[in-house]
Amino acid sequence: MDKGKGTVVQSERLRDQIYRLIRQQLRLGAVVPGERLKEVSLAKKLGVSRTPIREALFQLASDGLLVEADRGY
């Protein structure tokens, strides 16, 4: 790397990647209507913490794609 020169590579937020993944699964029918989505199981399946899962699920619910239920969506 040259002195004084740096490159910043901005990548997409994890929350946004998970949002897109779940939205695509909804669209393709991989998640069926009425199927419960839980933070813990999704985090384990995707190998990430619960925080980006929670944020993605909240955004999907805000967009009208999920319905929040007791301890899940």
PDB file of C-alpha atoms in Angstrom:
ATOM      1  CA  MET A   1       0.000   0.000   0.000  1.00  0.00           C
ATOM      2  CA  ASP A   2       1.315   3.426  -0.913  1.00  0.00           C
ATOM      3  CA  LYS A   3       2.061   5.794   1.948  1.00  0.00           C
ATOM      4  CA  GLY A   4      -0.635   8.394   2.348  1.00  0.00           C
ATOM      5  CA  LYS A   5      -3.032   6.640   0.043  1.00  0.00           C
ATOM      6  CA  GLY A   6      -5.801   4.460   1.354  1.00  0.00           C
ATOM      7  CA  THR A   7      -8.823   2.895  -0.143  1.00  0.00           C
ATOM      8  CA  VAL A   8     -12.106   2.664   1.671  1.00  0.00           C
ATOM      9  CA  VAL A   9     -14.413  -0.044   0.470  1.00  0.00           C
ATOM     10  CA  GLN A  10     -17.918   0.452   1.694  1.00  0.00           C
ATOM     11  CA  SER A  11     -19.892  -2.738   1.837  1.00  0.00           C
ATOM     12  CA  GLU A  12     -23.558  -3.246   2.408  1.00  0.00           C
ATOM     13  CA  ARG A  13     -24.719  -3.435   6.020  1.00  0.00           C
ATOM     14  CA  LEU A  14     -25.391  -6.911   7.358  1.00  0.00           C
ATOM     15  CA  ARG A  15     -28.937  -5.874   8.249  1.00  0.00           C
ATOM     16  CA  ASP A  16     -29.590  -4.953   4.626  1.00  0.00           C
ATOM     17  CA  GLN A  17     -28.148  -8.227   3.342  1.00  0.00           C
ATOM     18  CA  ILE A  18     -30.390 -10.214   5.698  1.00  0.00           C
ATOM     19  CA  TYR A  19     -33.393  -8.054   4.749  1.00  0.00           C
ATOM     20  CA  ARG A  20     -32.815  -8.835   1.069  1.00  0.00           C
ATOM     21  CA  LEU A  21     -32.290 -12.540   1.764  1.00  0.00           C
ATOM     22  CA  ILE A  22     -35.513 -12.935   3.755  1.00  0.00           C
ATOM     23  CA  ARG A  23     -37.466 -10.809   1.291  1.00  0.00           C
ATOM     24  CA  GLN A  24     -36.239 -13.006  -1.563  1.00  0.00           C
ATOM     25  CA  GLN A  25     -37.207 -16.148   0.371  1.00  0.00           C
ATOM     26  CA  LEU A  26     -40.687 -14.694   0.913  1.00  0.00           C
ATOM     27  CA  ARG A  27     -41.028 -13.886  -2.782  1.00  0.00           C
ATOM     28  CA  LEU A  28     -39.840 -17.346  -3.876  1.00  0.00           C
ATOM     29  CA  GLY A  29     -42.128 -19.151  -1.419  1.00  0.00           C
ATOM     30  CA  ALA A  30     -39.261 -20.586   0.638  1.00  0.00           C
ATOM     31  CA  VAL A  31     -40.996 -19.036   3.655  1.00  0.00           C
ATOM     32  CA  VAL A  32     -44.633 -20.052   3.578  1.00  0.00           C
ATOM     33  CA  PRO A  33     -47.468 -17.876   4.897  1.00  0.00           C
ATOM     34  CA  GLY A  34     -47.985 -18.522   8.595  1.00  0.00           C
ATOM     35  CA  GLU A  35     -44.455 -19.841   9.139  1.00  0.00           C
ATOM     36  CA  ARG A  36     -42.906 -18.312  12.258  1.00  0.00           C
ATOM     37  CA  LEU A  37     -39.608 -16.502  11.899  1.00  0.00           C
ATOM     38  CA  LYS A  38     -37.607 -16.267  15.115  1.00  0.00           C
ATOM     39  CA  GLU A  39     -34.486 -14.219  15.727  1.00  0.00           C
ATOM     40  CA  VAL A  40     -32.576 -16.969  17.502  1.00  0.00           C
ATOM     41  CA  SER A  41     -33.094 -19.659  14.875  1.00  0.00           C
ATOM     42  CA  LEU A  42     -32.402 -17.280  11.974  1.00  0.00           C
ATOM     43  CA  ALA A  43     -29.246 -15.977  13.656  1.00  0.00           C
ATOM     44  CA  LYS A  44     -27.998 -19.512  14.196  1.00  0.00           C
ATOM     45  CA  LYS A  45     -28.874 -20.564  10.634  1.00  0.00           C
ATOM     46  CA  LEU A  46     -27.135 -17.533   9.095  1.00  0.00           C
ATOM     47  CA  GLY A  47     -24.203 -17.460  11.534  1.00  0.00           C
ATOM     48  CA  VAL A  48     -24.764 -13.887  12.686  1.00  0.00           C
ATOM     49  CA  SER A  49     -25.826 -12.163  15.894  1.00  0.00           C
ATOM     50  CA  ARG A  50     -29.466 -11.465  16.666  1.00  0.00           C
ATOM     51  CA  THR A  51     -29.124  -7.701  16.211  1.00  0.00           C
ATOM     52  CA  PRO A  52     -29.042  -7.555  12.380  1.00  0.00           C
ATOM     53  CA  ILE A  53     -31.755 -10.239  12.277  1.00  0.00           C
ATOM     54  CA  ARG A  54     -33.957  -8.170  14.604  1.00  0.00           C
ATOM     55  CA  GLU A  55     -33.380  -5.037  12.534  1.00  0.00           C
ATOM     56  CA  ALA A  56     -34.151  -6.807   9.245  1.00  0.00           C
ATOM     57  CA  LEU A  57     -37.320  -8.423  10.622  1.00  0.00           C
ATOM     58  CA  PHE A  58     -38.471  -5.078  12.033  1.00  0.00           C
ATOM     59  CA  GLN A  59     -37.943  -3.427   8.641  1.00  0.00           C
ATOM     60  CA  LEU A  60     -39.791  -6.228   6.833  1.00  0.00           C
ATOM     61  CA  ALA A  61     -42.703  -5.788   9.247  1.00  0.00           C
ATOM     62  CA  SER A  62     -42.607  -2.008   8.741  1.00  0.00           C
ATOM     63  CA  ASP A  63     -42.778  -2.621   4.988  1.00  0.00           C
ATOM     64  CA  GLY A  64     -45.878  -4.778   5.505  1.00  0.00           C
ATOM     65  CA  LEU A  65     -44.181  -8.031   4.486  1.00  0.00           C
ATOM     66  CA  LEU A  66     -44.306  -9.658   7.944  1.00  0.00           C
ATOM     67  CA  VAL A  67     -46.671  -9.513  10.879  1.00  0.00           C
ATOM     68  CA  GLU A  68     -45.178  -9.261  14.353  1.00  0.00           C
ATOM     69  CA  ALA A  69     -46.481 -11.952  16.683  1.00  0.00           C
ATOM     70  CA  ASP A  70     -45.627 -13.013  20.217  1.00  0.00           C
ATOM     71  CA  ARG A  71     -41.873 -13.653  20.238  1.00  0.00           C
ATOM     72  CA  GLY A  72     -41.491 -13.784  16.480  1.00  0.00           C
ATOM     73  CA  TYR A  73     -42.851 -12.752  13.117  1.00  0.00           C
TER      74      TYR A  73
END
